[in-house]
């Protein structure tokens, strides 16, 4: 009987350990499990982090959160090393498009079951959820989103007799042409704003690249993608943005702040830079989602933002899952969105930001959000970025199909592992 009692105790201990992720077990030691969370700098305010930490620990007795803020510079190498080693944190914030490269290491926890059963994954924004799903398994859980909208000068719209924002591409082109008069630019659109181009390509049913029997290839030369580039060319011509530079050269917010640009395409946060450069524009800024081909829905947009991942080797699996569940649940999603002017991770939570004009416009567009191709090698494409010179060539009069074929071939080469 003594042997049986000892065996029973051992089985019970193993069972508790498995359920608790082998963390501290109540009744053993001090009963506290420390869960380490890496969040990126400026993703959440100090006040939000403290509110979450205190709230989570109050609801989960015996769990202590150790939140460590990370710098974006060099974070890829740091996370990769942590996933390979034995001292990885328990929860990590990563850029939404970075999930595939970490998933290929085999070092991430599969959270497909929780996503489907508990977390309402069917309502997640596609631009966050899609890159977090690799080979049918959900490794990245959407945390927050941000995407581009049209920021416009209300005074210039009024002077042109435009009383409401356009709802489709045809109206947008017509209004922009009307605004593009005299010293006023109808829109400031740099020639190499490839994220904006991506949205136009997706609206036409095209892709930047596609997977074919396991291999990826560039597809900018498809008829649909070429139609997206043609629309970009028409819109870009209704202003004086440089053909051979992106939106950061010069910073488009500085150009807009001079008061002679009617529209620019940017995240709503760019309004702060405009207002800092020209405080007189503070109450003259409006926002609307990038128009789509028809009135039915806004245009497609690239969704930036962050997902949360859990290293497979975490010693505190159950607690890490609880942290992810809380951060991505309604309570803390609403808090984060209103605090940081982000789009919540679910379309059903969009009403939480209706009182913030820029964020509300962003949320409407986010419902049509997309992410860059879900290839672990996509970072190599962005580093080399053959899309930019392709755009400049077309805007300069080069044959679109030939220029697109050159860019597509380069993308294919970069995506070959």
mmCIF file of C-alpha atoms in Angstrom:
data_model
loop_
_atom_site.group_PDB
_atom_site.id
_atom_site.type_symbol
_atom_site.label_atom_id
_atom_site.label_comp_id
_atom_site.label_asym_id
_atom_site.label_seq_id
_atom_site.Cartn_x
_atom_site.Cartn_y
_atom_site.Cartn_z
ATOM 1 C CA UNK A 1 0.000 0.000 0.000
ATOM 2 C CA UNK A 2 2.855 2.348 0.741
ATOM 3 C CA UNK A 3 4.216 1.838 -2.770
ATOM 4 C CA UNK A 4 0.815 2.536 -4.284
ATOM 5 C CA UNK A 5 0.376 5.718 -2.214
ATOM 6 C CA UNK A 6 3.815 6.939 -3.293
ATOM 7 C CA UNK A 7 3.037 6.199 -6.947
ATOM 8 C CA UNK A 8 -0.299 7.971 -6.665
ATOM 9 C CA UNK A 9 1.360 11.054 -5.228
ATOM 10 C CA UNK A 10 3.954 11.047 -8.003
ATOM 11 C CA UNK A 11 1.254 10.806 -10.688
ATOM 12 C CA UNK A 12 -0.686 13.636 -9.067
ATOM 13 C CA UNK A 13 2.412 15.800 -8.934
ATOM 14 C CA UNK A 14 3.193 15.180 -12.596
ATOM 15 C CA UNK A 15 -0.405 15.966 -13.535
ATOM 16 C CA UNK A 16 -0.357 19.269 -11.658
ATOM 17 C CA UNK A 17 2.990 20.125 -13.224
ATOM 18 C CA UNK A 18 1.629 19.477 -16.725
ATOM 19 C CA UNK A 19 -1.456 21.603 -16.136
ATOM 20 C CA UNK A 20 0.499 24.479 -14.656
ATOM 21 C CA UNK A 21 3.237 24.468 -17.318
ATOM 22 C CA UNK A 22 5.729 23.203 -14.692
ATOM 23 C CA UNK A 23 5.735 26.575 -12.991
ATOM 24 C CA UNK A 24 5.465 27.070 -9.247
ATOM 25 C CA UNK A 25 2.794 24.875 -7.740
ATOM 26 C CA UNK A 26 0.478 26.253 -5.021
ATOM 27 C CA UNK A 27 1.585 24.862 -1.714
ATOM 28 C CA UNK A 28 5.191 24.417 -2.822
ATOM 29 C CA UNK A 29 7.782 27.122 -2.191
ATOM 30 C CA UNK A 30 6.372 30.647 -2.120
ATOM 31 C CA UNK A 31 3.570 29.708 -4.531
ATOM 32 C CA UNK A 32 4.502 32.417 -7.040
ATOM 33 C CA UNK A 33 5.056 31.880 -10.748
ATOM 34 C CA UNK A 34 7.004 34.592 -12.544
ATOM 35 C CA UNK A 35 5.965 35.041 -16.170
ATOM 36 C CA UNK A 36 8.308 37.071 -18.374
ATOM 37 C CA UNK A 37 6.737 39.182 -21.107
ATOM 38 C CA UNK A 38 8.653 41.050 -23.795
ATOM 39 C CA UNK A 39 6.833 44.082 -25.196
ATOM 40 C CA UNK A 40 8.260 46.456 -27.756
ATOM 41 C CA UNK A 41 9.183 50.058 -27.001
ATOM 42 C CA UNK A 42 6.301 52.511 -27.518
ATOM 43 C CA UNK A 43 3.772 49.793 -28.323
ATOM 44 C CA UNK A 44 1.989 50.476 -25.044
ATOM 45 C CA UNK A 45 2.262 53.344 -22.575
ATOM 46 C CA UNK A 46 3.800 52.840 -19.157
ATOM 47 C CA UNK A 47 0.385 53.514 -17.606
ATOM 48 C CA UNK A 48 -1.235 50.774 -19.700
ATOM 49 C CA UNK A 49 1.486 48.278 -18.821
ATOM 50 C CA UNK A 50 1.085 48.995 -15.119
ATOM 51 C CA UNK A 51 -2.714 48.780 -15.302
ATOM 52 C CA UNK A 52 -2.501 45.459 -17.066
ATOM 53 C CA UNK A 53 0.127 44.061 -14.732
ATOM 54 C CA UNK A 54 -1.855 44.994 -11.626
ATOM 55 C CA UNK A 55 -5.162 43.836 -13.084
ATOM 56 C CA UNK A 56 -3.790 40.510 -14.312
ATOM 57 C CA UNK A 57 -2.007 39.697 -11.065
ATOM 58 C CA UNK A 58 -5.153 40.526 -9.085
ATOM 59 C CA UNK A 59 -7.203 38.102 -11.188
ATOM 60 C CA UNK A 60 -4.510 35.400 -11.288
ATOM 61 C CA UNK A 61 -3.299 34.846 -7.757
ATOM 62 C CA UNK A 62 0.168 33.433 -7.519
ATOM 63 C CA UNK A 63 1.319 34.848 -10.869
ATOM 64 C CA UNK A 64 3.790 37.718 -11.116
ATOM 65 C CA UNK A 65 4.384 39.454 -14.459
ATOM 66 C CA UNK A 66 7.880 40.588 -15.343
ATOM 67 C CA UNK A 67 7.308 42.934 -18.298
ATOM 68 C CA UNK A 68 10.512 43.863 -20.112
ATOM 69 C CA UNK A 69 10.486 46.552 -22.805
ATOM 70 C CA UNK A 70 12.571 45.755 -25.881
ATOM 71 C CA UNK A 71 14.125 47.978 -28.546
ATOM 72 C CA UNK A 72 13.115 47.358 -32.160
ATOM 73 C CA UNK A 73 16.712 47.583 -33.361
ATOM 74 C CA UNK A 74 18.194 44.104 -33.393
ATOM 75 C CA UNK A 75 15.072 42.448 -32.012
ATOM 76 C CA UNK A 76 14.930 39.816 -34.771
ATOM 77 C CA UNK A 77 18.291 38.341 -33.858
ATOM 78 C CA UNK A 78 17.471 38.538 -30.144
ATOM 79 C CA UNK A 79 14.173 36.661 -30.523
ATOM 80 C CA UNK A 80 15.724 34.057 -32.813
ATOM 81 C CA UNK A 81 18.472 33.399 -30.282
ATOM 82 C CA UNK A 82 15.953 33.205 -27.434
ATOM 83 C CA UNK A 83 13.818 30.669 -29.287
ATOM 84 C CA UNK A 84 16.855 28.461 -29.909
ATOM 85 C CA UNK A 85 18.183 28.757 -26.369
ATOM 86 C CA UNK A 86 16.728 27.634 -23.094
ATOM 87 C CA UNK A 87 16.068 31.045 -21.554
ATOM 88 C CA UNK A 88 13.297 32.436 -23.756
ATOM 89 C CA UNK A 89 10.650 34.689 -22.231
ATOM 90 C CA UNK A 90 7.135 33.310 -21.876
ATOM 91 C CA UNK A 91 5.297 35.784 -24.122
ATOM 92 C CA UNK A 92 6.787 37.950 -26.881
ATOM 93 C CA UNK A 93 5.339 40.790 -28.938
ATOM 94 C CA UNK A 94 6.445 40.625 -32.582
ATOM 95 C CA UNK A 95 5.565 42.510 -35.748
ATOM 96 C CA UNK A 96 2.642 40.759 -37.427
ATOM 97 C CA UNK A 97 4.582 40.014 -40.621
ATOM 98 C CA UNK A 98 7.521 38.584 -38.655
ATOM 99 C CA UNK A 99 5.646 35.534 -37.358
ATOM 100 C CA UNK A 100 6.436 33.242 -40.347
ATOM 101 C CA UNK A 101 10.197 33.642 -39.950
ATOM 102 C CA UNK A 102 10.004 32.668 -36.278
ATOM 103 C CA UNK A 103 7.572 29.815 -36.936
ATOM 104 C CA UNK A 104 9.992 28.126 -39.348
ATOM 105 C CA UNK A 105 12.393 27.606 -36.459
ATOM 106 C CA UNK A 106 9.931 25.219 -34.836
ATOM 107 C CA UNK A 107 10.244 27.199 -31.632
ATOM 108 C CA UNK A 108 6.696 28.562 -31.322
ATOM 109 C CA UNK A 109 3.700 27.192 -29.467
ATOM 110 C CA UNK A 110 0.727 26.284 -31.642
ATOM 111 C CA UNK A 111 -2.370 28.102 -30.311
ATOM 112 C CA UNK A 112 -4.839 26.987 -32.975
ATOM 113 C CA UNK A 113 -7.128 25.215 -30.497
ATOM 114 C CA UNK A 114 -7.423 28.200 -28.170
ATOM 115 C CA UNK A 115 -7.962 30.523 -31.128
ATOM 116 C CA UNK A 116 -10.891 28.525 -32.481
ATOM 117 C CA UNK A 117 -12.416 27.356 -29.215
ATOM 118 C CA UNK A 118 -11.935 30.299 -26.848
ATOM 119 C CA UNK A 119 -10.754 33.454 -28.579
ATOM 120 C CA UNK A 120 -13.203 34.032 -31.455
ATOM 121 C CA UNK A 121 -10.591 33.959 -34.191
ATOM 122 C CA UNK A 122 -13.253 34.279 -36.895
ATOM 123 C CA UNK A 123 -13.605 37.975 -35.991
ATOM 124 C CA UNK A 124 -9.889 38.809 -36.013
ATOM 125 C CA UNK A 125 -8.641 41.380 -38.489
ATOM 126 C CA UNK A 126 -7.276 39.419 -41.453
ATOM 127 C CA UNK A 127 -4.161 41.564 -41.756
ATOM 128 C CA UNK A 128 -3.104 40.446 -38.273
ATOM 129 C CA UNK A 129 -4.451 36.916 -38.236
ATOM 130 C CA UNK A 130 -3.206 35.740 -41.642
ATOM 131 C CA UNK A 131 0.530 36.239 -41.132
ATOM 132 C CA UNK A 132 0.201 34.591 -37.705
ATOM 133 C CA UNK A 133 -1.119 31.433 -39.353
ATOM 134 C CA UNK A 134 1.586 29.258 -40.871
ATOM 135 C CA UNK A 135 0.768 25.946 -42.542
ATOM 136 C CA UNK A 136 -2.687 25.986 -40.973
ATOM 137 C CA UNK A 137 -1.465 26.522 -37.410
ATOM 138 C CA UNK A 138 -2.012 29.747 -35.472
ATOM 139 C CA UNK A 139 1.267 30.791 -33.906
ATOM 140 C CA UNK A 140 0.725 34.561 -33.771
ATOM 141 C CA UNK A 141 -2.276 35.979 -31.898
ATOM 142 C CA UNK A 142 -3.394 39.454 -33.077
ATOM 143 C CA UNK A 143 -2.748 42.189 -30.537
ATOM 144 C CA UNK A 144 -3.255 45.568 -32.241
ATOM 145 C CA UNK A 145 -3.392 47.056 -35.715
ATOM 146 C CA UNK A 146 -2.641 50.280 -37.558
ATOM 147 C CA UNK A 147 -3.131 51.118 -41.212
ATOM 148 C CA UNK A 148 -3.190 54.020 -43.623
ATOM 149 C CA UNK A 149 -6.089 56.389 -44.164
ATOM 150 C CA UNK A 150 -6.481 59.588 -46.152
ATOM 151 C CA UNK A 151 -5.732 62.691 -44.084
ATOM 152 C CA UNK A 152 -7.207 65.799 -45.672
ATOM 153 C CA UNK A 153 -7.289 69.574 -45.247
ATOM 154 C CA UNK A 154 -10.902 70.551 -44.551
ATOM 155 C CA UNK A 155 -10.362 74.163 -45.662
ATOM 156 C CA UNK A 156 -9.016 73.135 -49.068
ATOM 157 C CA UNK A 157 -11.884 70.676 -49.548
ATOM 158 C CA UNK A 158 -14.364 73.420 -48.662
ATOM 159 C CA UNK A 159 -12.769 75.935 -51.002
ATOM 160 C CA UNK A 160 -13.094 73.408 -53.838
ATOM 161 C CA UNK A 161 -16.773 72.880 -53.054
ATOM 162 C CA UNK A 162 -16.279 69.294 -51.829
ATOM 163 C CA UNK A 163 -18.633 68.735 -48.928
ATOM 164 C CA UNK A 164 -18.036 65.077 -48.134
ATOM 165 C CA UNK A 165 -15.235 62.554 -48.574
ATOM 166 C CA UNK A 166 -15.311 60.324 -51.677
ATOM 167 C CA UNK A 167 -16.701 56.814 -51.315
ATOM 168 C CA UNK A 168 -15.138 55.141 -54.368
ATOM 169 C CA UNK A 169 -12.113 55.446 -56.641
ATOM 170 C CA UNK A 170 -13.905 57.343 -59.417
ATOM 171 C CA UNK A 171 -15.118 60.004 -56.967
ATOM 172 C CA UNK A 172 -11.672 60.126 -55.387
ATOM 173 C CA UNK A 173 -9.938 60.796 -58.687
ATOM 174 C CA UNK A 174 -12.536 63.429 -59.651
ATOM 175 C CA UNK A 175 -12.274 65.237 -56.304
ATOM 176 C CA UNK A 176 -8.488 65.080 -56.326
ATOM 177 C CA UNK A 177 -8.362 66.522 -59.844
ATOM 178 C CA UNK A 178 -10.600 69.379 -58.696
ATOM 179 C CA UNK A 179 -8.329 70.030 -55.718
ATOM 180 C CA UNK A 180 -5.189 69.934 -57.848
ATOM 181 C CA UNK A 181 -5.362 73.543 -58.934
ATOM 182 C CA UNK A 182 -2.988 76.498 -58.858
ATOM 183 C CA UNK A 183 -0.534 76.219 -55.979
ATOM 184 C CA UNK A 184 -2.565 73.467 -54.300
ATOM 185 C CA UNK A 185 -1.648 69.823 -54.768
ATOM 186 C CA UNK A 186 -4.660 67.553 -54.945
ATOM 187 C CA UNK A 187 -2.658 64.866 -53.153
ATOM 188 C CA UNK A 188 0.918 64.385 -52.077
ATOM 189 C CA UNK A 189 1.819 60.833 -53.051
ATOM 190 C CA UNK A 190 5.467 59.878 -53.303
ATOM 191 C CA UNK A 191 6.390 57.638 -56.204
ATOM 192 C CA UNK A 192 7.707 54.757 -54.101
ATOM 193 C CA UNK A 193 4.956 54.391 -51.501
ATOM 194 C CA UNK A 194 4.735 50.664 -52.122
ATOM 195 C CA UNK A 195 2.498 49.867 -49.143
ATOM 196 C CA UNK A 196 -0.183 52.070 -50.681
ATOM 197 C CA UNK A 197 0.391 50.406 -54.068
ATOM 198 C CA UNK A 198 -0.114 47.010 -52.432
ATOM 199 C CA UNK A 199 -3.642 48.010 -51.435
ATOM 200 C CA UNK A 200 -4.521 48.989 -55.004
ATOM 201 C CA UNK A 201 -3.074 45.703 -56.280
ATOM 202 C CA UNK A 202 -5.157 43.704 -53.787
ATOM 203 C CA UNK A 203 -8.288 45.650 -54.734
ATOM 204 C CA UNK A 204 -7.839 44.448 -58.289
ATOM 205 C CA UNK A 205 -7.440 40.839 -57.189
ATOM 206 C CA UNK A 206 -3.670 40.812 -57.625
ATOM 207 C CA UNK A 207 -0.820 39.853 -55.294
ATOM 208 C CA UNK A 208 2.756 40.982 -54.734
ATOM 209 C CA UNK A 209 3.819 37.341 -54.714
ATOM 210 C CA UNK A 210 2.111 33.961 -54.593
ATOM 211 C CA UNK A 211 2.989 30.457 -53.448
ATOM 212 C CA UNK A 212 2.873 27.730 -56.064
ATOM 213 C CA UNK A 213 3.458 24.115 -54.970
ATOM 214 C CA UNK A 214 5.687 25.232 -52.130
ATOM 215 C CA UNK A 215 7.675 27.846 -54.043
ATOM 216 C CA UNK A 216 7.033 31.572 -54.024
ATOM 217 C CA UNK A 217 7.173 33.799 -57.093
ATOM 218 C CA UNK A 218 6.713 37.511 -57.701
ATOM 219 C CA UNK A 219 3.457 38.420 -59.460
ATOM 220 C CA UNK A 220 3.606 42.169 -60.074
ATOM 221 C CA UNK A 221 3.350 41.429 -63.790
ATOM 222 C CA UNK A 222 -0.093 39.822 -63.539
ATOM 223 C CA UNK A 223 -2.932 41.743 -65.268
ATOM 224 C CA UNK A 224 -4.575 42.452 -61.914
ATOM 225 C CA UNK A 225 -1.381 43.821 -60.337
ATOM 226 C CA UNK A 226 -0.742 45.976 -63.404
ATOM 227 C CA UNK A 227 -4.224 47.485 -63.036
ATOM 228 C CA UNK A 228 -3.344 48.419 -59.475
ATOM 229 C CA UNK A 229 -0.184 50.166 -60.660
ATOM 230 C CA UNK A 230 -2.155 52.013 -63.341
ATOM 231 C CA UNK A 231 -4.502 53.451 -60.730
ATOM 232 C CA UNK A 232 -1.526 54.465 -58.586
ATOM 233 C CA UNK A 233 -0.071 56.299 -61.569
ATOM 234 C CA UNK A 234 -3.301 58.197 -62.198
ATOM 235 C CA UNK A 235 -3.584 59.258 -58.569
ATOM 236 C CA UNK A 236 0.082 60.166 -58.142
ATOM 237 C CA UNK A 237 -0.092 62.481 -61.156
ATOM 238 C CA UNK A 238 -2.605 64.693 -59.315
ATOM 239 C CA UNK A 239 0.120 66.167 -57.149
ATOM 240 C CA UNK A 240 3.816 66.889 -57.181
ATOM 241 C CA UNK A 241 5.206 64.037 -55.109
ATOM 242 C CA UNK A 242 8.692 62.867 -56.172
ATOM 243 C CA UNK A 243 8.706 59.845 -58.458
ATOM 244 C CA UNK A 244 12.048 58.516 -57.222
ATOM 245 C CA UNK A 245 11.537 58.629 -53.439
ATOM 246 C CA UNK A 246 9.244 57.210 -50.786
ATOM 247 C CA UNK A 247 6.994 59.027 -48.318
ATOM 248 C CA UNK A 248 9.872 59.619 -45.889
ATOM 249 C CA UNK A 249 12.030 61.590 -48.348
ATOM 250 C CA UNK A 250 11.085 64.300 -47.641
ATOM 251 C CA UNK A 251 8.747 63.478 -44.738
ATOM 252 C CA UNK A 252 5.295 63.879 -46.240
ATOM 253 C CA UNK A 253 3.879 65.323 -43.014
ATOM 254 C CA UNK A 254 6.265 68.287 -43.375
ATOM 255 C CA UNK A 255 5.070 68.881 -46.937
ATOM 256 C CA UNK A 256 1.425 68.643 -45.892
ATOM 257 C CA UNK A 257 1.996 71.034 -42.980
ATOM 258 C CA UNK A 258 2.753 73.900 -45.368
ATOM 259 C CA UNK A 259 -0.976 74.097 -46.054
ATOM 260 C CA UNK A 260 -0.912 73.631 -49.819
ATOM 261 C CA UNK A 261 -1.585 69.887 -49.951
ATOM 262 C CA UNK A 262 -5.194 68.706 -49.875
ATOM 263 C CA UNK A 263 -4.557 65.032 -49.043
ATOM 264 C CA UNK A 264 -1.938 62.529 -48.029
ATOM 265 C CA UNK A 265 -2.085 58.802 -47.317
ATOM 266 C CA UNK A 266 -0.691 57.964 -43.885
ATOM 267 C CA UNK A 267 -1.520 56.477 -40.505
ATOM 268 C CA UNK A 268 -3.580 58.924 -38.413
ATOM 269 C CA UNK A 269 -0.656 59.397 -36.061
ATOM 270 C CA UNK A 270 1.031 61.459 -38.794
ATOM 271 C CA UNK A 271 -1.393 64.241 -37.888
ATOM 272 C CA UNK A 272 0.654 64.905 -34.774
ATOM 273 C CA UNK A 273 3.707 65.738 -36.887
ATOM 274 C CA UNK A 274 1.573 68.001 -39.071
ATOM 275 C CA UNK A 275 0.183 69.844 -36.069
ATOM 276 C CA UNK A 276 3.620 70.210 -34.511
ATOM 277 C CA UNK A 277 4.977 71.763 -37.706
ATOM 278 C CA UNK A 278 1.902 73.964 -38.222
ATOM 279 C CA UNK A 279 -0.355 74.357 -35.158
ATOM 280 C CA UNK A 280 -2.849 76.359 -37.262
ATOM 281 C CA UNK A 281 -3.892 73.124 -38.973
ATOM 282 C CA UNK A 282 -4.818 71.423 -35.699
ATOM 283 C CA UNK A 283 -8.586 71.770 -36.168
ATOM 284 C CA UNK A 284 -8.554 71.612 -39.960
ATOM 285 C CA UNK A 285 -7.643 67.940 -40.400
ATOM 286 C CA UNK A 286 -10.131 65.281 -41.448
ATOM 287 C CA UNK A 287 -9.829 61.552 -42.094
ATOM 288 C CA UNK A 288 -11.490 58.993 -44.329
ATOM 289 C CA UNK A 289 -10.722 55.384 -45.288
ATOM 290 C CA UNK A 290 -8.894 54.845 -48.579
ATOM 291 C CA UNK A 291 -11.747 54.446 -51.088
ATOM 292 C CA UNK A 292 -12.310 51.136 -52.831
ATOM 293 C CA UNK A 293 -13.386 50.463 -56.423
ATOM 294 C CA UNK A 294 -17.068 50.726 -55.384
ATOM 295 C CA UNK A 295 -19.140 52.231 -52.580
ATOM 296 C CA UNK A 296 -19.623 48.774 -51.065
ATOM 297 C CA UNK A 297 -16.486 48.822 -48.921
ATOM 298 C CA UNK A 298 -13.259 50.771 -48.352
ATOM 299 C CA UNK A 299 -10.133 49.903 -50.277
ATOM 300 C CA UNK A 300 -7.719 47.204 -49.177
ATOM 301 C CA UNK A 301 -4.863 48.387 -46.976
ATOM 302 C CA UNK A 302 -1.659 46.979 -45.606
ATOM 303 C CA UNK A 303 -2.185 46.242 -41.926
ATOM 304 C CA UNK A 304 0.752 46.868 -39.665
ATOM 305 C CA UNK A 305 0.766 46.038 -35.998
ATOM 306 C CA UNK A 306 1.767 43.312 -33.604
ATOM 307 C CA UNK A 307 0.995 39.711 -32.728
ATOM 308 C CA UNK A 308 1.809 37.844 -29.548
ATOM 309 C CA UNK A 309 3.737 34.568 -29.639
ATOM 310 C CA UNK A 310 4.657 31.999 -26.998
ATOM 311 C CA UNK A 311 7.953 30.105 -27.216
ATOM 312 C CA UNK A 312 7.371 26.349 -27.323
ATOM 313 C CA UNK A 313 9.956 25.859 -24.581
ATOM 314 C CA UNK A 314 8.221 28.111 -22.076
ATOM 315 C CA UNK A 315 8.295 26.697 -18.557
ATOM 316 C CA UNK A 316 4.953 28.381 -17.832
ATOM 317 C CA UNK A 317 2.705 27.370 -20.675
ATOM 318 C CA UNK A 318 -0.652 27.693 -18.900
ATOM 319 C CA UNK A 319 0.192 31.102 -17.456
ATOM 320 C CA UNK A 320 1.587 32.364 -20.769
ATOM 321 C CA UNK A 321 -1.641 31.368 -22.524
ATOM 322 C CA UNK A 322 -3.584 33.239 -19.839
ATOM 323 C CA UNK A 323 -1.516 36.380 -20.479
ATOM 324 C CA UNK A 324 -2.161 36.194 -24.217
ATOM 325 C CA UNK A 325 -5.860 35.557 -23.619
ATOM 326 C CA UNK A 326 -6.106 38.631 -21.406
ATOM 327 C CA UNK A 327 -4.106 40.993 -23.638
ATOM 328 C CA UNK A 328 -6.123 39.996 -26.699
ATOM 329 C CA UNK A 329 -9.501 39.874 -24.948
ATOM 330 C CA UNK A 330 -12.191 42.562 -25.038
ATOM 331 C CA UNK A 331 -11.335 44.324 -21.767
ATOM 332 C CA UNK A 332 -7.680 45.019 -22.451
ATOM 333 C CA UNK A 333 -8.141 45.411 -26.201
ATOM 334 C CA UNK A 334 -10.571 48.263 -25.555
ATOM 335 C CA UNK A 335 -8.207 49.840 -23.045
ATOM 336 C CA UNK A 336 -5.197 49.573 -25.382
ATOM 337 C CA UNK A 337 -7.082 50.895 -28.413
ATOM 338 C CA UNK A 338 -8.431 53.982 -26.669
ATOM 339 C CA UNK A 339 -5.141 54.646 -24.864
ATOM 340 C CA UNK A 340 -2.870 54.290 -27.883
ATOM 341 C CA UNK A 341 -5.256 55.133 -30.774
ATOM 342 C CA UNK A 342 -4.891 51.652 -32.209
ATOM 343 C CA UNK A 343 -7.388 49.486 -34.046
ATOM 344 C CA UNK A 344 -8.534 46.599 -31.826
ATOM 345 C CA UNK A 345 -7.813 43.082 -33.028
ATOM 346 C CA UNK A 346 -11.454 42.296 -33.860
ATOM 347 C CA UNK A 347 -13.833 44.066 -36.204
ATOM 348 C CA UNK A 348 -16.536 43.656 -33.546
ATOM 349 C CA UNK A 349 -14.568 45.932 -31.204
ATOM 350 C CA UNK A 350 -14.381 48.850 -33.669
ATOM 351 C CA UNK A 351 -17.108 50.818 -31.815
ATOM 352 C CA UNK A 352 -14.599 51.323 -28.987
ATOM 353 C CA UNK A 353 -12.748 53.933 -31.086
ATOM 354 C CA UNK A 354 -15.710 55.672 -32.739
ATOM 355 C CA UNK A 355 -15.030 58.818 -30.726
ATOM 356 C CA UNK A 356 -11.554 59.196 -32.247
ATOM 357 C CA UNK A 357 -11.944 60.425 -35.826
ATOM 358 C CA UNK A 358 -8.635 59.193 -37.188
ATOM 359 C CA UNK A 359 -8.756 55.837 -35.436
ATOM 360 C CA UNK A 360 -12.388 55.313 -36.462
ATOM 361 C CA UNK A 361 -11.453 55.838 -40.131
ATOM 362 C CA UNK A 362 -8.533 53.469 -39.644
ATOM 363 C CA UNK A 363 -10.799 50.808 -38.132
ATOM 364 C CA UNK A 364 -13.135 50.929 -41.137
ATOM 365 C CA UNK A 365 -10.206 50.360 -43.474
ATOM 366 C CA UNK A 366 -8.734 47.660 -41.246
ATOM 367 C CA UNK A 367 -11.697 45.428 -42.019
ATOM 368 C CA UNK A 368 -10.203 45.189 -45.532
ATOM 369 C CA UNK A 369 -6.664 44.832 -44.212
ATOM 370 C CA UNK A 370 -4.075 42.503 -45.663
ATOM 371 C CA UNK A 371 -0.504 41.560 -44.896
ATOM 372 C CA UNK A 372 2.547 41.068 -47.063
ATOM 373 C CA UNK A 373 3.131 37.584 -48.534
ATOM 374 C CA UNK A 374 3.343 34.949 -45.814
ATOM 375 C CA UNK A 375 6.843 33.784 -46.712
ATOM 376 C CA UNK A 376 9.648 33.515 -44.141
ATOM 377 C CA UNK A 377 11.900 35.176 -46.736
ATOM 378 C CA UNK A 378 9.724 38.257 -47.268
ATOM 379 C CA UNK A 379 12.059 40.344 -45.090
ATOM 380 C CA UNK A 380 14.721 39.855 -47.763
ATOM 381 C CA UNK A 381 12.367 41.363 -50.345
ATOM 382 C CA UNK A 382 11.757 44.434 -48.205
ATOM 383 C CA UNK A 383 15.487 44.840 -47.578
ATOM 384 C CA UNK A 384 16.300 44.789 -51.300
ATOM 385 C CA UNK A 385 12.893 46.152 -52.354
ATOM 386 C CA UNK A 386 12.678 45.862 -56.145
ATOM 387 C CA UNK A 387 9.127 47.229 -55.938
ATOM 388 C CA UNK A 388 10.368 50.794 -55.444
ATOM 389 C CA UNK A 389 12.456 51.136 -58.628
ATOM 390 C CA UNK A 390 9.660 49.385 -60.528
ATOM 391 C CA UNK A 391 7.224 52.087 -59.448
ATOM 392 C CA UNK A 392 9.628 54.884 -60.350
ATOM 393 C CA UNK A 393 10.222 53.353 -63.773
ATOM 394 C CA UNK A 394 6.494 53.149 -64.574
ATOM 395 C CA UNK A 395 5.819 56.668 -63.330
ATOM 396 C CA UNK A 396 8.658 57.824 -65.558
ATOM 397 C CA UNK A 397 7.105 56.292 -68.678
ATOM 398 C CA UNK A 398 8.679 52.821 -68.844
ATOM 399 C CA UNK A 399 6.665 49.921 -70.222
ATOM 400 C CA UNK A 400 4.680 48.708 -67.175
ATOM 401 C CA UNK A 401 4.674 45.028 -68.079
ATOM 402 C CA UNK A 402 8.410 44.843 -68.769
ATOM 403 C CA UNK A 403 9.241 46.782 -65.592
ATOM 404 C CA UNK A 404 6.888 44.576 -63.585
ATOM 405 C CA UNK A 405 8.456 41.411 -65.008
ATOM 406 C CA UNK A 406 11.911 42.591 -63.962
ATOM 407 C CA UNK A 407 10.666 43.340 -60.433
ATOM 408 C CA UNK A 408 8.742 40.057 -60.212
ATOM 409 C CA UNK A 409 11.788 38.025 -61.250
ATOM 410 C CA UNK A 410 13.844 39.731 -58.574
ATOM 411 C CA UNK A 411 11.181 39.022 -55.948
ATOM 412 C CA UNK A 412 11.133 35.359 -56.998
ATOM 413 C CA UNK A 413 14.909 35.141 -56.563
ATOM 414 C CA UNK A 414 14.765 36.752 -53.117
ATOM 415 C CA UNK A 415 11.983 34.435 -51.959
ATOM 416 C CA UNK A 416 13.876 31.287 -52.942
ATOM 417 C CA UNK A 417 15.148 29.845 -49.622
#
